[in-house]
Amino acid sequence: MGGVLRDGHWVKKSDWEQGEDGSFERQASSFRDDIAEAQPGRYLLYASLACPWACRVLMVRALLGLERALPVAIVSPLMGDDGWAFDPARDRCDADPAFGAEFLRDIYTATRPDFTGRVTVPVLWDLNRRHIVNNESSDLIRMLATKFSSLGNQGGSLYPSAQRSEIDAAIEKIYEPINNGVYRCGFAGTQVAYERAFDALYEALDEHDDMLSRQRYLCGDTLTLADICMFTTLIRFDAVYYVHFKCNGRRIDDYKSLSGYVRELYQLPGVASTVDLDHIKTHYYRSHPHLNPKGFVPRGPLELDFNRPHERDHLPRQDWTSG
């Protein structure tokens, strides 16, 4: 279940942030610095293949071809009493290359010895100055799409200057009801708070399914950062949120447009490498004992196939790499 740092000391914690009405309240990110210029090999990305927020950044990194310019260290999917940990013996997990640390919290206290707050991924680490630059995914995807993009092997832009206000609005629109909405369902403290989050989630999913029946992507006919933000929630939905977070109104696979949209994005070059259902299911079903006390990991869904034809070629599309 993890814990928090209080004045630099780790404290085990078994509950999640809730308001007085039982609604889940997400802690704001603590490190929000920017960089003046991206330099190959100067920065390190700490991430998790289980976490949708971290996988936003991994997905942008993969689409832009930034793997050589921005190395990554993947933590274990199992978040136990000590929080995110490094477990190089586990498949697709890494040792900490900066300090040889055992836990991600050590990276936080190396930056701020008296740090108080949750220890989260993603984290952008400055290898030269040896401190955390930023741990907010919305900042990091924009940073990669602008300041890092010239270091990749892909042209074009996922965050073109002429569309930034539209992209920002689309990201904002899906954040509370969908991206955070699944957590507001799963970590609600009252029935009323849960049902309010559930209703908002499915209202938003219905609206976006209708939108995507008429246009290829969230901001028209070109892939943008808004689509990355939507994808990392939807790809986890049927395997985890539908059951574990009680988001069981409809599966994403039950939506014609949303399901095709997810498959289309999954089939883009590099994206499948950022999706690991073993890490995803292990993390959610084994890291929240108050929701799943015995820690059993479901074997299904048995028919989840993201390589099926996406059936969206009838909708206009511009190649974002040519922009």
Short mmCIF file of C-alpha atoms in Angstrom, two decimals:
data_model
loop_
_atom_site.label_atom_id
_atom_site.label_comp_id
_atom_site.label_asym_id
_atom_site.label_seq_id
_atom_site.Cartn_x
_atom_site.Cartn_y
_atom_site.Cartn_z
CA MET A 1 0.00 0.00 0.00
CA GLY A 2 2.98 2.28 0.42
CA GLY A 3 3.45 5.28 2.64
CA VAL A 4 4.62 8.88 2.70
CA LEU A 5 7.70 10.83 3.64
CA ARG A 6 7.34 13.15 6.63
CA ASP A 7 10.29 15.43 7.23
CA GLY A 8 12.42 12.97 5.29
CA HIS A 9 11.32 9.91 7.29
CA TRP A 10 9.23 7.12 5.78
CA VAL A 11 5.85 6.54 7.41
CA LYS A 12 3.68 3.61 6.39
CA LYS A 13 0.23 4.70 5.36
CA SER A 14 -2.83 2.57 4.68
CA ASP A 15 -5.36 5.16 3.54
CA TRP A 16 -5.70 7.51 0.59
CA GLU A 17 -6.42 11.21 0.48
CA GLN A 18 -10.11 11.93 0.97
CA GLY A 19 -12.13 15.07 1.47
CA GLU A 20 -14.78 15.50 4.13
CA ASP A 21 -17.44 14.11 1.78
CA GLY A 22 -15.42 10.97 1.06
CA SER A 23 -14.19 12.11 -2.36
CA PHE A 24 -10.70 11.11 -3.42
CA GLU A 25 -8.34 14.10 -3.50
CA ARG A 26 -5.05 13.72 -5.35
CA GLN A 27 -1.96 15.30 -3.84
CA ALA A 28 -0.38 17.99 -6.00
CA SER A 29 3.06 17.24 -7.42
CA SER A 30 5.93 18.68 -5.38
CA PHE A 31 8.62 19.34 -8.00
CA ARG A 32 7.61 21.57 -10.91
CA ASP A 33 10.87 23.01 -12.27
CA ASP A 34 11.55 23.43 -15.98
CA ILE A 35 14.78 23.03 -17.93
CA ALA A 36 16.49 25.65 -20.05
CA GLU A 37 17.74 23.20 -22.65
CA ALA A 38 17.60 19.44 -23.15
CA GLN A 39 21.01 17.80 -23.35
CA PRO A 40 21.50 14.17 -24.41
CA GLY A 41 22.39 11.98 -21.43
CA ARG A 42 22.04 14.72 -18.83
CA TYR A 43 18.63 13.61 -17.56
CA LEU A 44 17.24 10.31 -16.31
CA LEU A 45 13.57 9.35 -16.23
CA TYR A 46 12.29 7.25 -13.35
CA ALA A 47 9.06 5.55 -14.39
CA SER A 48 6.72 2.62 -13.90
CA LEU A 49 5.15 0.49 -16.62
CA ALA A 50 2.16 0.09 -14.31
CA CYS A 51 1.39 3.76 -13.72
CA PRO A 52 -0.72 5.64 -16.29
CA TRP A 53 0.87 8.97 -15.37
CA ALA A 54 4.41 7.65 -15.88
CA CYS A 55 3.39 5.84 -19.07
CA ARG A 56 2.24 9.12 -20.57
CA VAL A 57 5.87 10.20 -20.50
CA LEU A 58 7.16 6.82 -21.68
CA MET A 59 4.72 6.94 -24.60
CA VAL A 60 5.84 10.42 -25.71
CA ARG A 61 9.46 9.32 -25.32
CA ALA A 62 8.80 6.29 -27.56
CA LEU A 63 6.83 8.19 -30.21
CA LEU A 64 9.54 10.86 -30.49
CA GLY A 65 12.37 8.33 -30.55
CA LEU A 66 14.06 9.75 -27.46
CA GLU A 67 15.28 6.45 -26.02
CA ARG A 68 18.98 7.22 -26.55
CA ALA A 69 18.74 10.86 -25.43
CA LEU A 70 16.71 10.16 -22.28
CA PRO A 71 17.58 6.93 -20.42
CA VAL A 72 14.96 5.41 -18.16
CA ALA A 73 14.92 3.39 -14.94
CA ILE A 74 11.78 1.27 -14.41
CA VAL A 75 10.66 0.50 -10.86
CA SER A 76 8.97 -2.67 -9.69
CA PRO A 77 5.23 -2.86 -10.35
CA LEU A 78 4.58 -4.00 -6.78
CA MET A 79 4.20 -1.05 -4.45
CA GLY A 80 4.41 -2.50 -0.94
CA ASP A 81 4.84 -0.93 2.47
CA ASP A 82 8.06 0.75 1.33
CA GLY A 83 6.54 2.35 -1.76
CA TRP A 84 8.04 2.17 -5.22
CA ALA A 85 11.14 -0.03 -5.20
CA PHE A 86 13.91 -1.05 -7.58
CA ASP A 87 13.99 -4.75 -8.40
CA PRO A 88 16.42 -5.52 -11.26
CA ALA A 89 15.76 -9.25 -10.88
CA ARG A 90 12.20 -8.74 -12.08
CA ASP A 91 11.33 -8.72 -15.77
CA ARG A 92 11.55 -5.26 -17.34
CA CYS A 93 12.69 -3.61 -14.09
CA ASP A 94 15.95 -1.78 -13.47
CA ALA A 95 18.45 -1.05 -10.77
CA ASP A 96 18.81 2.59 -9.80
CA PRO A 97 21.65 3.96 -11.96
CA ALA A 98 22.08 7.20 -9.99
CA PHE A 99 22.69 5.96 -6.43
CA GLY A 100 22.08 2.23 -6.41
CA ALA A 101 19.08 3.08 -4.22
CA GLU A 102 16.69 0.41 -3.03
CA PHE A 103 13.61 2.63 -3.01
CA LEU A 104 12.42 5.59 -5.04
CA ARG A 105 11.95 7.57 -1.83
CA ASP A 106 15.76 7.72 -1.59
CA ILE A 107 15.76 9.79 -4.79
CA TYR A 108 13.35 12.24 -3.16
CA THR A 109 15.38 12.65 0.02
CA ALA A 110 18.58 13.01 -2.01
CA THR A 111 16.97 16.12 -3.48
CA ARG A 112 15.26 17.37 -0.33
CA PRO A 113 16.35 15.62 2.91
CA ASP A 114 13.33 16.94 4.82
CA PHE A 115 10.80 16.17 2.07
CA THR A 116 7.19 15.66 3.14
CA GLY A 117 4.67 14.08 0.78
CA ARG A 118 3.93 11.10 -1.45
CA VAL A 119 6.66 9.49 -3.53
CA THR A 120 5.35 9.17 -7.07
CA VAL A 121 6.42 8.46 -10.63
CA PRO A 122 7.33 9.82 -13.13
CA VAL A 123 10.43 11.66 -11.99
CA LEU A 124 12.89 13.59 -14.15
CA TRP A 125 16.32 13.52 -12.52
CA ASP A 126 19.23 15.82 -13.41
CA LEU A 127 22.36 13.64 -13.46
CA ASN A 128 24.67 16.67 -13.41
CA ARG A 129 23.11 18.61 -10.53
CA ARG A 130 21.88 15.40 -8.85
CA HIS A 131 18.39 16.45 -7.97
CA ILE A 132 14.78 16.03 -9.08
CA VAL A 133 13.70 18.51 -11.72
CA ASN A 134 10.04 17.62 -12.02
CA ASN A 135 7.59 14.88 -10.99
CA GLU A 136 4.44 16.12 -12.72
CA SER A 137 3.46 14.09 -15.78
CA SER A 138 1.58 16.94 -17.46
CA ASP A 139 4.72 19.10 -17.29
CA LEU A 140 6.98 16.31 -18.47
CA ILE A 141 5.00 15.35 -21.57
CA ARG A 142 5.03 18.99 -22.67
CA MET A 143 8.74 19.24 -21.88
CA LEU A 144 9.54 16.19 -24.00
CA ALA A 145 7.31 17.37 -26.84
CA THR A 146 9.03 20.76 -26.97
CA LYS A 147 12.51 20.95 -25.45
CA PHE A 148 13.50 17.31 -25.99
CA SER A 149 11.87 16.73 -29.37
CA SER A 150 14.88 17.82 -31.44
CA LEU A 151 16.95 15.08 -29.77
CA GLY A 152 14.68 12.32 -31.10
CA ASN A 153 14.69 10.52 -34.41
CA GLN A 154 11.15 11.56 -35.32
CA GLY A 155 10.02 14.79 -37.00
CA GLY A 156 6.77 16.62 -36.37
CA SER A 157 5.19 17.67 -33.11
CA LEU A 158 2.71 16.24 -30.63
CA TYR A 159 2.22 19.74 -29.21
CA PRO A 160 2.25 22.17 -32.14
CA SER A 161 2.26 25.82 -31.08
CA ALA A 162 -0.83 26.70 -33.13
CA GLN A 163 -2.90 24.06 -31.31
CA ARG A 164 -1.61 24.34 -27.76
CA SER A 165 -4.64 26.05 -26.26
CA GLU A 166 -6.92 23.44 -27.88
CA ILE A 167 -4.70 20.56 -26.69
CA ASP A 168 -4.51 21.98 -23.17
CA ALA A 169 -8.30 22.31 -23.06
CA ALA A 170 -8.77 18.70 -24.23
CA ILE A 171 -6.34 17.44 -21.57
CA GLU A 172 -8.13 19.46 -18.91
CA LYS A 173 -11.52 18.19 -20.06
CA ILE A 174 -10.65 14.51 -19.63
CA TYR A 175 -8.55 14.84 -16.47
CA GLU A 176 -11.14 15.01 -13.71
CA PRO A 177 -13.91 12.75 -15.04
CA ILE A 178 -11.73 10.12 -16.79
CA ASN A 179 -8.01 10.14 -15.90
CA ASN A 180 -8.61 10.95 -12.24
CA GLY A 181 -12.20 9.74 -12.35
CA VAL A 182 -11.29 6.06 -12.23
CA TYR A 183 -9.36 6.77 -9.02
CA ARG A 184 -12.24 8.81 -7.65
CA CYS A 185 -14.36 5.68 -8.10
CA GLY A 186 -11.81 3.24 -6.69
CA PHE A 187 -10.69 5.29 -3.70
CA ALA A 188 -14.02 6.90 -2.79
CA GLY A 189 -14.74 6.87 0.93
CA THR A 190 -18.53 6.91 0.69
CA GLN A 191 -21.21 5.44 -1.56
CA VAL A 192 -22.33 8.93 -2.55
CA ALA A 193 -18.82 9.98 -3.57
CA TYR A 194 -18.37 6.76 -5.54
CA GLU A 195 -21.63 7.12 -7.44
CA ARG A 196 -20.93 10.77 -8.23
CA ALA A 197 -17.54 9.85 -9.70
CA PHE A 198 -19.02 6.85 -11.54
CA ASP A 199 -21.73 8.94 -13.19
CA ALA A 200 -19.25 11.63 -14.24
CA LEU A 201 -16.89 8.99 -15.66
CA TYR A 202 -19.50 7.35 -17.86
CA GLU A 203 -20.98 10.65 -18.98
CA ALA A 204 -17.50 11.65 -20.18
CA LEU A 205 -16.82 8.27 -21.82
CA ASP A 206 -20.14 8.41 -23.66
CA GLU A 207 -19.41 11.95 -24.85
CA HIS A 208 -15.94 11.07 -26.12
CA ASP A 209 -17.13 7.88 -27.81
CA ASP A 210 -19.59 10.00 -29.77
CA MET A 211 -16.90 12.59 -30.58
CA LEU A 212 -14.50 9.91 -31.82
CA SER A 213 -17.14 8.48 -34.12
CA ARG A 214 -16.83 11.73 -36.10
CA GLN A 215 -13.15 12.61 -35.79
CA ARG A 216 -9.93 10.63 -35.64
CA TYR A 217 -8.39 12.16 -32.50
CA LEU A 218 -9.36 14.39 -29.59
CA CYS A 219 -8.16 17.55 -31.34
CA GLY A 220 -9.20 16.75 -34.88
CA ASP A 221 -7.29 14.77 -37.48
CA THR A 222 -3.83 14.86 -35.90
CA LEU A 223 -2.42 12.91 -32.96
CA THR A 224 -1.49 15.16 -30.01
CA LEU A 225 -0.55 14.98 -26.34
CA ALA A 226 -4.26 14.92 -25.48
CA ASP A 227 -4.56 11.47 -27.07
CA ILE A 228 -1.61 10.18 -25.06
CA CYS A 229 -3.34 11.35 -21.87
CA MET A 230 -6.55 9.58 -22.84
CA PHE A 231 -4.84 6.39 -24.01
CA THR A 232 -2.97 5.52 -20.81
CA THR A 233 -6.24 5.44 -18.86
CA LEU A 234 -8.28 3.59 -21.49
CA ILE A 235 -5.65 0.88 -22.06
CA ARG A 236 -5.91 -0.09 -18.37
CA PHE A 237 -9.67 0.14 -18.12
CA ASP A 238 -10.94 -3.32 -18.98
CA ALA A 239 -8.10 -5.20 -17.26
CA VAL A 240 -8.12 -3.19 -14.04
CA TYR A 241 -10.50 -0.28 -13.51
CA TYR A 242 -13.64 -2.14 -14.59
CA VAL A 243 -13.25 -4.63 -11.73
CA HIS A 244 -10.75 -3.28 -9.22
CA PHE A 245 -12.09 0.29 -9.12
CA LYS A 246 -15.74 -0.75 -9.67
CA CYS A 247 -15.99 1.14 -12.97
CA ASN A 248 -18.30 -1.56 -14.27
CA GLY A 249 -20.87 0.35 -16.29
CA ARG A 250 -19.40 -0.63 -19.65
CA ARG A 251 -16.02 -1.89 -20.77
CA ILE A 252 -14.02 0.17 -23.23
CA ASP A 253 -14.33 -2.81 -25.56
CA ASP A 254 -18.10 -2.24 -25.50
CA TYR A 255 -17.63 1.19 -27.07
CA LYS A 256 -17.19 1.04 -30.84
CA SER A 257 -15.26 4.29 -31.24
CA LEU A 258 -13.26 4.31 -28.01
CA SER A 259 -12.16 0.70 -28.47
CA GLY A 260 -11.03 1.29 -32.05
CA TYR A 261 -9.25 4.46 -30.96
CA VAL A 262 -7.33 2.58 -28.26
CA ARG A 263 -6.28 -0.10 -30.74
CA GLU A 264 -5.16 2.49 -33.28
CA LEU A 265 -2.92 4.23 -30.76
CA TYR A 266 -1.59 0.93 -29.40
CA GLN A 267 -0.53 -0.06 -32.93
CA LEU A 268 1.52 3.11 -33.49
CA PRO A 269 5.28 2.39 -33.66
CA GLY A 270 6.79 2.15 -30.19
CA VAL A 271 3.57 2.41 -28.18
CA ALA A 272 3.11 -1.32 -27.45
CA SER A 273 6.50 -1.35 -25.71
CA THR A 274 5.09 1.03 -23.08
CA VAL A 275 2.15 -1.26 -22.28
CA ASP A 276 2.82 -4.21 -19.97
CA LEU A 277 -0.36 -5.84 -18.67
CA ASP A 278 1.60 -8.03 -16.26
CA HIS A 279 3.07 -4.95 -14.57
CA ILE A 280 -0.28 -3.16 -14.69
CA LYS A 281 -2.33 -5.97 -13.16
CA THR A 282 0.34 -6.87 -10.61
CA HIS A 283 0.54 -3.30 -9.40
CA TYR A 284 -3.14 -2.59 -8.98
CA TYR A 285 -4.34 -5.93 -7.67
CA ARG A 286 -1.42 -6.48 -5.28
CA SER A 287 -0.70 -2.93 -4.10
CA HIS A 288 -4.12 -2.05 -2.67
CA PRO A 289 -4.89 -4.59 0.08
CA HIS A 290 -7.84 -2.53 1.33
CA LEU A 291 -9.51 -3.17 -2.05
CA ASN A 292 -8.17 -6.69 -2.71
CA PRO A 293 -7.10 -8.18 0.65
CA LYS A 294 -5.80 -11.51 -0.68
CA GLY A 295 -3.88 -9.93 -3.53
CA PHE A 296 -5.15 -12.33 -6.20
CA VAL A 297 -4.37 -11.14 -9.73
CA PRO A 298 -7.18 -11.97 -12.19
CA ARG A 299 -6.19 -14.06 -15.21
CA GLY A 300 -8.56 -12.22 -17.54
CA PRO A 301 -9.80 -10.53 -19.57
CA LEU A 302 -9.23 -13.46 -21.91
CA GLU A 303 -10.24 -11.69 -25.12
CA LEU A 304 -8.29 -8.43 -24.77
CA ASP A 305 -6.55 -8.02 -28.13
CA PHE A 306 -5.17 -4.60 -29.00
CA ASN A 307 -3.80 -5.84 -32.32
CA ARG A 308 -7.24 -6.34 -33.86
CA PRO A 309 -8.01 -4.02 -36.80
CA HIS A 310 -8.96 -0.61 -35.44
CA GLU A 311 -11.42 0.17 -38.26
CA ARG A 312 -10.79 3.93 -38.15
CA ASP A 313 -9.25 4.50 -41.56
CA HIS A 314 -12.49 6.02 -42.86
CA LEU A 315 -11.83 9.08 -40.68
CA PRO A 316 -9.51 11.85 -41.98
CA ARG A 317 -5.99 11.69 -40.56
CA GLN A 318 -2.90 13.85 -40.84
CA ASP A 319 0.50 12.32 -40.09
CA TRP A 320 1.77 14.19 -37.02
CA THR A 321 5.40 13.38 -37.96
CA SER A 322 5.14 15.47 -41.10
CA GLY A 323 4.12 18.67 -39.33
#
